[in-house]
Short mmCIF file of C-alpha atoms in Angstrom, two decimals:
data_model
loop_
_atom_site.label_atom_id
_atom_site.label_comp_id
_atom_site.label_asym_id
_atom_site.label_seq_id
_atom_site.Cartn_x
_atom_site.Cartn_y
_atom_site.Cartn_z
CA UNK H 463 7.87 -41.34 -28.51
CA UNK H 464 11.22 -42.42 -30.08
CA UNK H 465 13.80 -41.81 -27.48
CA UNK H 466 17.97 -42.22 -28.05
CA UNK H 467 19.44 -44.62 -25.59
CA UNK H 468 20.66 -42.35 -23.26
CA UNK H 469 17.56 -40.78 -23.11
CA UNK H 470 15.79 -44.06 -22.80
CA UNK H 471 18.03 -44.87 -19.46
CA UNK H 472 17.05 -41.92 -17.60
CA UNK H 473 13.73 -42.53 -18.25
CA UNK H 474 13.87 -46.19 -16.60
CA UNK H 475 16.02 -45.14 -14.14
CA UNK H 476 13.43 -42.57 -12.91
CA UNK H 477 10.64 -44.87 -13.55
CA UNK H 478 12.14 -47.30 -11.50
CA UNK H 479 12.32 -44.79 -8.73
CA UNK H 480 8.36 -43.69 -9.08
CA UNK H 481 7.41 -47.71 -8.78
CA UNK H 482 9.27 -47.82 -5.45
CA UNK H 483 7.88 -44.90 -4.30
CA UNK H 484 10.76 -43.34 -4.21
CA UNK H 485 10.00 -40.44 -6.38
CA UNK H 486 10.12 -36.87 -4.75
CA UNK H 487 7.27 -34.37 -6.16
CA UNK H 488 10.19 -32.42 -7.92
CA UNK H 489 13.01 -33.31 -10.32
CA UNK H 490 15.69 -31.23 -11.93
CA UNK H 491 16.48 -32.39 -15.10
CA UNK H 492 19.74 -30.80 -15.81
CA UNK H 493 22.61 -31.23 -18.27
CA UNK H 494 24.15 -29.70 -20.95
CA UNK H 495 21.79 -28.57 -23.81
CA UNK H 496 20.05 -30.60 -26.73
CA UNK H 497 20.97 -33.74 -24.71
CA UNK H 498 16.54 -34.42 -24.61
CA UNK H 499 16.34 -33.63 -21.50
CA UNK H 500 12.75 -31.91 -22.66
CA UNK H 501 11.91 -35.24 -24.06
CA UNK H 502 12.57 -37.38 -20.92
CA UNK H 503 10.90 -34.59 -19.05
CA UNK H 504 7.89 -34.82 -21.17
CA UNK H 505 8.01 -38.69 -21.49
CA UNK H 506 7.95 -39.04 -17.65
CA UNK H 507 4.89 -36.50 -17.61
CA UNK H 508 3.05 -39.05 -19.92
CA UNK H 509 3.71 -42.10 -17.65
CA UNK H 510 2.96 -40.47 -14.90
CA UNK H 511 -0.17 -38.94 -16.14
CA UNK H 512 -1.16 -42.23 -18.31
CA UNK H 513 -4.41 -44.22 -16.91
CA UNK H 514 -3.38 -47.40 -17.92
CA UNK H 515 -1.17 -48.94 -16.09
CA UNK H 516 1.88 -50.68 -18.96
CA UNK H 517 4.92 -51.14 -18.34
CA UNK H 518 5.81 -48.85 -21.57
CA UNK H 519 6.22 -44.90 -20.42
CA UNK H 520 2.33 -44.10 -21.66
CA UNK H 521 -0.24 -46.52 -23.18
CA UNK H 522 -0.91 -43.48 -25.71
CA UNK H 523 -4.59 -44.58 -25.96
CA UNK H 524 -6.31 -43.47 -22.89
CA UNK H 525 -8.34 -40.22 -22.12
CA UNK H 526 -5.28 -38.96 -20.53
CA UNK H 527 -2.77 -40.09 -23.31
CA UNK H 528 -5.58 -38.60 -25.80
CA UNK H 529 -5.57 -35.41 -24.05
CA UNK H 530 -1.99 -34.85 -23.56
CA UNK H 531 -1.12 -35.54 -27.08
CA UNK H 532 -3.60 -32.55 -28.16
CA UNK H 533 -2.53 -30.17 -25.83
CA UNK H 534 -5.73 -30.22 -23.22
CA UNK H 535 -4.98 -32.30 -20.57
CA UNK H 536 -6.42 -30.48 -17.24
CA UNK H 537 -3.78 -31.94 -14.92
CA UNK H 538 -0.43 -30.80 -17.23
CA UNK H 539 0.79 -27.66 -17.07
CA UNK H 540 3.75 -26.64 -19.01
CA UNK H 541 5.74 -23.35 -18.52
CA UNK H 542 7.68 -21.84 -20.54
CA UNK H 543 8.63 -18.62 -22.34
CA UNK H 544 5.11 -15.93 -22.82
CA UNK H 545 4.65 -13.17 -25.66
CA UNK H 546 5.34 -9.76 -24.21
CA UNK H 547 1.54 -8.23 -23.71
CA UNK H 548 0.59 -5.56 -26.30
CA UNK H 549 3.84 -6.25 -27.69
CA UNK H 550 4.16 -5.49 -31.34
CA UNK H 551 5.58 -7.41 -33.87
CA UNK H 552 4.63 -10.32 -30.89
CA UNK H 553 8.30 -11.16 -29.23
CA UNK H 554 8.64 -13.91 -26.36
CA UNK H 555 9.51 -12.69 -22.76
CA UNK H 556 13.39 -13.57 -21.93
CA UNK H 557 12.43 -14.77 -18.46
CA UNK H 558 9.77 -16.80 -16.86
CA UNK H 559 7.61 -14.35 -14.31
CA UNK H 560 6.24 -14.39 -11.51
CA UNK H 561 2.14 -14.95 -12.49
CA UNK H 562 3.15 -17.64 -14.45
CA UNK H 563 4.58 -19.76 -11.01
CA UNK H 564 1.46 -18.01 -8.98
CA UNK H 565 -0.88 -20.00 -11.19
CA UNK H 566 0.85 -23.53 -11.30
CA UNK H 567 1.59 -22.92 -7.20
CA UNK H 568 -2.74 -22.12 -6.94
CA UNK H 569 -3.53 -25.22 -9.74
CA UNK H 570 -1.64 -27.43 -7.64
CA UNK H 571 -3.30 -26.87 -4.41
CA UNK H 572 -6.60 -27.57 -5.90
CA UNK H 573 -8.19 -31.83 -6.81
CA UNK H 574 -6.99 -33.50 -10.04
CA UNK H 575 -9.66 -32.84 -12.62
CA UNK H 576 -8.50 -36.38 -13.84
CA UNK H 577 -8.62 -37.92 -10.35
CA UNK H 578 -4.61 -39.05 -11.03
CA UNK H 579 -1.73 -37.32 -10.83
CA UNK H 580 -1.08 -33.81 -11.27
CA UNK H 581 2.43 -32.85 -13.53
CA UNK H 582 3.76 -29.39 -14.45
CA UNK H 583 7.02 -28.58 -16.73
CA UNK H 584 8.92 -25.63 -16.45
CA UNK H 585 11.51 -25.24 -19.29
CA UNK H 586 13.92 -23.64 -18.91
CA UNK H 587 13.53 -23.48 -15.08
CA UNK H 588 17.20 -20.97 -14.84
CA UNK H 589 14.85 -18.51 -16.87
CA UNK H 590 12.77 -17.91 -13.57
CA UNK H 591 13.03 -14.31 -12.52
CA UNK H 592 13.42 -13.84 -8.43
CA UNK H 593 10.22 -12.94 -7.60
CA UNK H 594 9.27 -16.34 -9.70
CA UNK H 595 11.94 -18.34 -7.59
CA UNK H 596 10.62 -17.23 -4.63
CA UNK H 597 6.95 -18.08 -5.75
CA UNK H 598 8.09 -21.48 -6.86
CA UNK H 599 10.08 -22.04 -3.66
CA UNK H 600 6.96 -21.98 -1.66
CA UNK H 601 5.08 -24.58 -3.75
CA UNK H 602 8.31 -26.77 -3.43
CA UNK H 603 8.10 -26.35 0.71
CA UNK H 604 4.67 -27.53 0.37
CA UNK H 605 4.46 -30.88 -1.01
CA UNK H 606 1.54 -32.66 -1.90
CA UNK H 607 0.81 -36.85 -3.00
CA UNK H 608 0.86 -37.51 -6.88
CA UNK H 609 1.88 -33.73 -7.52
CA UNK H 610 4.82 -33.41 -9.76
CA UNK H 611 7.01 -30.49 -10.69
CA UNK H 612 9.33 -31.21 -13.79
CA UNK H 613 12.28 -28.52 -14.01
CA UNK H 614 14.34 -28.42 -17.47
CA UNK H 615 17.61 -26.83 -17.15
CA UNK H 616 20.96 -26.17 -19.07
CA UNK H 617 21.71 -24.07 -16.38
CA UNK H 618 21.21 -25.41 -13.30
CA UNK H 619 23.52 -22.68 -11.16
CA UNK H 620 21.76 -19.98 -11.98
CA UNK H 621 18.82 -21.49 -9.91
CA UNK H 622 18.80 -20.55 -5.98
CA UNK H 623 20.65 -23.27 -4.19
CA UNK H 624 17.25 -23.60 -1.70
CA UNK H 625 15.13 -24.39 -4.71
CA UNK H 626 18.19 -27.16 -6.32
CA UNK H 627 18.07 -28.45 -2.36
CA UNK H 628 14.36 -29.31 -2.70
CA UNK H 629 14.46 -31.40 -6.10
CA UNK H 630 16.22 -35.28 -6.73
CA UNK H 631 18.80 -34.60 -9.46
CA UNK H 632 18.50 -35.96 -13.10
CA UNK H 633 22.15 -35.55 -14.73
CA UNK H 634 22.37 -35.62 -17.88
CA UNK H 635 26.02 -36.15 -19.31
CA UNK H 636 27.54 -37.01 -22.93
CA UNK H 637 26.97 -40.61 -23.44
CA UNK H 638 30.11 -42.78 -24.96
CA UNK H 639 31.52 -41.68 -28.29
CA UNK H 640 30.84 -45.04 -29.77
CA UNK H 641 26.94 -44.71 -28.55
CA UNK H 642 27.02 -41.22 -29.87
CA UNK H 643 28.18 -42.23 -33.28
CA UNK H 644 25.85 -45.43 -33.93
CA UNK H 645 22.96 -42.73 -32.97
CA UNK H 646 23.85 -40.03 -35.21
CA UNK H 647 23.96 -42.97 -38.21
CA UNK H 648 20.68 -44.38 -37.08
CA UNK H 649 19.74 -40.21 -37.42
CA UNK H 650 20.70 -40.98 -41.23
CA UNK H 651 23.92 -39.14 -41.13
CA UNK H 652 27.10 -40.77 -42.87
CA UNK H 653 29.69 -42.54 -40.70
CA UNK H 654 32.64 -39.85 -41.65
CA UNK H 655 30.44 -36.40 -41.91
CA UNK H 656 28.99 -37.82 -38.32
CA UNK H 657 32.45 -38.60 -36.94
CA UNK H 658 33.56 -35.06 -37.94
CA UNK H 659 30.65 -33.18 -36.65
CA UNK H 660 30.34 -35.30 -33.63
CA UNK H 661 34.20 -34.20 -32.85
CA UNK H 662 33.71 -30.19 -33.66
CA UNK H 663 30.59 -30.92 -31.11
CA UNK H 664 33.07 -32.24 -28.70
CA UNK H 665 31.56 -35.52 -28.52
CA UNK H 666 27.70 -33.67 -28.09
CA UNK H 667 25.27 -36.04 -30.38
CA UNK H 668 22.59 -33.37 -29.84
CA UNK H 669 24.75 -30.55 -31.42
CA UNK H 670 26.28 -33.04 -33.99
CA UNK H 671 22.86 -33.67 -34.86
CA UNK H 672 21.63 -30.08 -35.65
CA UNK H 673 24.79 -28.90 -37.29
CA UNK H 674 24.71 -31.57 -39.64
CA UNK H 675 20.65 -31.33 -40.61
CA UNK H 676 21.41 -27.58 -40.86
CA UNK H 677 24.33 -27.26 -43.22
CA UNK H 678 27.17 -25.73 -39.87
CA UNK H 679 30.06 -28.00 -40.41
CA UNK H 680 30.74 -25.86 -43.81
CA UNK H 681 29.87 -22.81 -41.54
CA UNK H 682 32.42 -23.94 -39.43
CA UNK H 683 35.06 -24.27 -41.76
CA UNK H 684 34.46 -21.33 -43.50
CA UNK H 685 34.56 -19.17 -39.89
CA UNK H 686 37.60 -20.82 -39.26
CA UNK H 687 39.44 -20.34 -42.19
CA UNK H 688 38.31 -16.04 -42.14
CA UNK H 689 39.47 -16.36 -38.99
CA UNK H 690 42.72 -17.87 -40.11
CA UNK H 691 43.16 -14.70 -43.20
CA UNK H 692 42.66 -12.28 -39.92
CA UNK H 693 45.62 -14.06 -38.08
CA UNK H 694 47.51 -13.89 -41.36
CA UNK H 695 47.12 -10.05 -42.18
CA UNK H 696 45.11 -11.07 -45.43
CA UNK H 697 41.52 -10.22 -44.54
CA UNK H 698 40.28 -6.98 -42.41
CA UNK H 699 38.84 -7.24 -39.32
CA UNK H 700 36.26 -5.30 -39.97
CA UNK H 701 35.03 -6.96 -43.45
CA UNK H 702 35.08 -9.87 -41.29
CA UNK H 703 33.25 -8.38 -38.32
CA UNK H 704 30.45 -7.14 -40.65
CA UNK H 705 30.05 -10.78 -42.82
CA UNK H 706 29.56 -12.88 -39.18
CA UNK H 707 27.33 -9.92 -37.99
CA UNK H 708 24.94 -9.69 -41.58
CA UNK H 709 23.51 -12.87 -40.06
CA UNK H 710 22.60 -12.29 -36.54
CA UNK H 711 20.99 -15.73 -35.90
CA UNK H 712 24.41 -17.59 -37.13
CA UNK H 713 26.55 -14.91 -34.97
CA UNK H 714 26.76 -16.89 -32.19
CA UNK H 715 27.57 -20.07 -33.43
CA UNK H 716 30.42 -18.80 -35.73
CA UNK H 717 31.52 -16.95 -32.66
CA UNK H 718 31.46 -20.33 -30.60
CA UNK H 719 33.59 -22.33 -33.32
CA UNK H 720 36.12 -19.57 -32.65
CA UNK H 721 36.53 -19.93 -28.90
CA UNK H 722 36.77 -23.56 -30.04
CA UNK H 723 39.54 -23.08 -31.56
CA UNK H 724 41.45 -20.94 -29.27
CA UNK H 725 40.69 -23.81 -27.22
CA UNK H 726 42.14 -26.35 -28.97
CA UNK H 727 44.98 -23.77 -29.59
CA UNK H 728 45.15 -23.70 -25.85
CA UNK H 729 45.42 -27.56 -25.40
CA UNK H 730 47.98 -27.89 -27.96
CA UNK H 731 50.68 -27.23 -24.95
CA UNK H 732 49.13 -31.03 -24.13
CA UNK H 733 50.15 -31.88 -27.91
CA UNK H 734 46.55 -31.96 -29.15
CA UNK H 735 46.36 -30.67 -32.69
CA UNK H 736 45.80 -27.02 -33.78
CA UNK H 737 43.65 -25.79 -36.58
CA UNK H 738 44.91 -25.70 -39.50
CA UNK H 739 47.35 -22.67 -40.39
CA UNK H 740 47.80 -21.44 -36.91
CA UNK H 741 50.31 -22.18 -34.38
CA UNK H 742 49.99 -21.58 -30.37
CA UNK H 743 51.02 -17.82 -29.71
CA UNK H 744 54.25 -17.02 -27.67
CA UNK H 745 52.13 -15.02 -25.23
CA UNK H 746 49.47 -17.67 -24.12
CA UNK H 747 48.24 -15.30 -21.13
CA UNK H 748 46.81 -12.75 -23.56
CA UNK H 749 45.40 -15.58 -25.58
CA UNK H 750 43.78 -16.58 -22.54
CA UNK H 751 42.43 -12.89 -21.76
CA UNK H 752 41.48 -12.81 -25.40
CA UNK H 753 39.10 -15.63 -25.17
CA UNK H 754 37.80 -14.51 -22.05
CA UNK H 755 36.72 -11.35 -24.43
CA UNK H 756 35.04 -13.37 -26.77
CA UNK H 757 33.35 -15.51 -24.91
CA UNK H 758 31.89 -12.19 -22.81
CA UNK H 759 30.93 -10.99 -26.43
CA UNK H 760 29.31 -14.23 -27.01
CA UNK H 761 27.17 -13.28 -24.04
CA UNK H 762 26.42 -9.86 -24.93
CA UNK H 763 24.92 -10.93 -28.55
CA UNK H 764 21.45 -10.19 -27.56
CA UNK H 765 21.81 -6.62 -25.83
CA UNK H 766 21.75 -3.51 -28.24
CA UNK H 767 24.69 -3.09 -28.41
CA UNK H 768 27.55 -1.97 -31.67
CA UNK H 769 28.53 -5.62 -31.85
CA UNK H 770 30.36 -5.42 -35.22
CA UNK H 771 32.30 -2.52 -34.26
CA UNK H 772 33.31 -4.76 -30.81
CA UNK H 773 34.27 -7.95 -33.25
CA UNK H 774 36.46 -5.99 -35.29
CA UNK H 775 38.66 -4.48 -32.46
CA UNK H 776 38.92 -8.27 -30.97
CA UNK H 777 39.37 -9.32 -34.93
CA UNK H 778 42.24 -6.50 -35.11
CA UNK H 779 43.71 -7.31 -31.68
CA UNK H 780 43.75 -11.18 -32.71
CA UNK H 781 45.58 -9.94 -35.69
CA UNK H 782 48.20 -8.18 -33.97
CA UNK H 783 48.40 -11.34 -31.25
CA UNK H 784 49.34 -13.69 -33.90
CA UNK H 785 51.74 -11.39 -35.52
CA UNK H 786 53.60 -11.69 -32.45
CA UNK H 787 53.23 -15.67 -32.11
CA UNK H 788 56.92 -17.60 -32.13
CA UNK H 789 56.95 -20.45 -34.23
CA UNK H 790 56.25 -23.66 -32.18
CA UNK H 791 56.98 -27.01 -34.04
#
């Protein structure tokens, strides 16, 4: 499997650690999100899994290899979100339960159908209800040889510090701009539109990468710039409110490149450059409680709730914020 580079070092790195023995049965792969830390996780499962011994991750021709790749492999177990029972139109659960760690905690206890290792993936662990933290908690106080739990988190701190205590720590962090940008042209992307995307991403290559394949960076600019005609008294908060909300799956990303930019608008007190048409507001503590707002909103996407009528009272308090704001040159 193609890995980026700063994929590719983790992987050595914890490689390294399994040939010295060094290896604990369970790893936390944690890190911000769409960094691959599902792709190391699943990479190391494949080495560790593999029956020939190379010094490549997986030979990708043995039983095992053969088995993995189609989904079948006995000895990998890989846990992640379920379909609601009965549930109709079929919807995925929102947390990982507690039958689902019962099994992998039973599996694990029993011999390797393979006679090797056994491995099991749970992405994303932070989705494990309590009574599934507490079921995984005892499998983790119970090691056994050449069994290997793989947790997948964005989220790390909303797992129980006793179950973070029990696994070695795989960090992911943003690699180097530089690194970032040769990856995202090796993706195919142009050198400028990468440069641009990579720096609304705030230096994420993952991100960059899926707003550019997926059109966002004109998203982006046309959020901001709405957002801009709300400031200015030329657009209605609630026109706007209902337009971001007629797409619920882009809602929270449009809503994201807003708190950007109060960000940004934040950090121009450091000189860094504001967006375009907007200049920092003479009362920066209710810009603060403002994006405190939003960002709770951002959260709240999912519940039932009367989100556009919510947006356009922040839209319509932004509104009357800005019409406040002192010039600042």
């Amino acid at each position: 499997m193609s890995l980026s580079p700063w994929q590719h070092r983790h992987l050595q790195r914890t490689l390294a650690t399994w040939r010295s023995g060094r290896l604990g049965h369970a790893q936390l792969l944690c890190g911000p999100e769409a960094l691959g830390k599902r792709a190391v996780a699943e990479a190391l499962a494949a080495r560790l899994l593999c029956e020939t011994p190379v010094d490549e991750p997986s030979c990708g021709r043995c039983r095992s290899c053969t088995l993995r790749q189609a989904g079948t492999h006995p000895d990998l177990r890989i846990v992640t979100f379920e379909e609601v029972p009965k549930s109709s139109p079929p919807r995925l659960r929102t947390e990982l339960v507690v039958e689902q760690v019962r099994n992998i905690g039973e599996s694990m206890q029993m011999t390797s159908q393979r006679g090797g290792a056994q491995v099991v993936l749970i992405d994303p662990a932070d989705a494990l209800n309590n009574a599934a933290a507490n079921a995984l908690l005892k499998t983790l106080e119970e090691p056994a040889d050449n069994r290997f739990l793989l947790l997948v988190s964005a989220l790390p701190q909303r797992l129980p510090a006793t179950i973070r205590s029990r696994c070695q720590r795989i960090e992911f962090n943003l690699p180097q701009p530089e690194e970032a940008l040769d990856w995202l042209r090796a993706q195919g992307h142009v050198a400028e539109r990468a440069r641009l995307a990579l720096d609304a991403a705030h230096g994420h290559p993952g991100l960059a990468d899926a707003w550019l394949r997926a059109g966002h960076l004109a998203l982006r600019e046309e959020t901001l710039k709405e957002w801009v005609s709300v400031a200015h008294g030329t657009a209605a908060p609630l026109c706007i409110a209902q337009r971001w909300m007629a797409e619920p799956q882009l809602a929270p990303l449009r809503l994201r490149f807003v708190a950007d930019a109060v960000v940004a608008l934040a950090r121009s007190l450091a000189g860094v450059p504001v967006p375009a048409g907007l200049t920092l507001p003479a009362d920066v503590d209710k810009l603060g409680s403002w994006f405190d707002r939003m960002n709770q909103m951002r959260r709240q996407l999912s519940a039932p709730l009367a989100h556009e009528l919510a947006l356009a009272g922040l839209l319509a308090e932004w509104r009357d914020l800005m019409a406040t704001t002192e010039t600042h040159r």
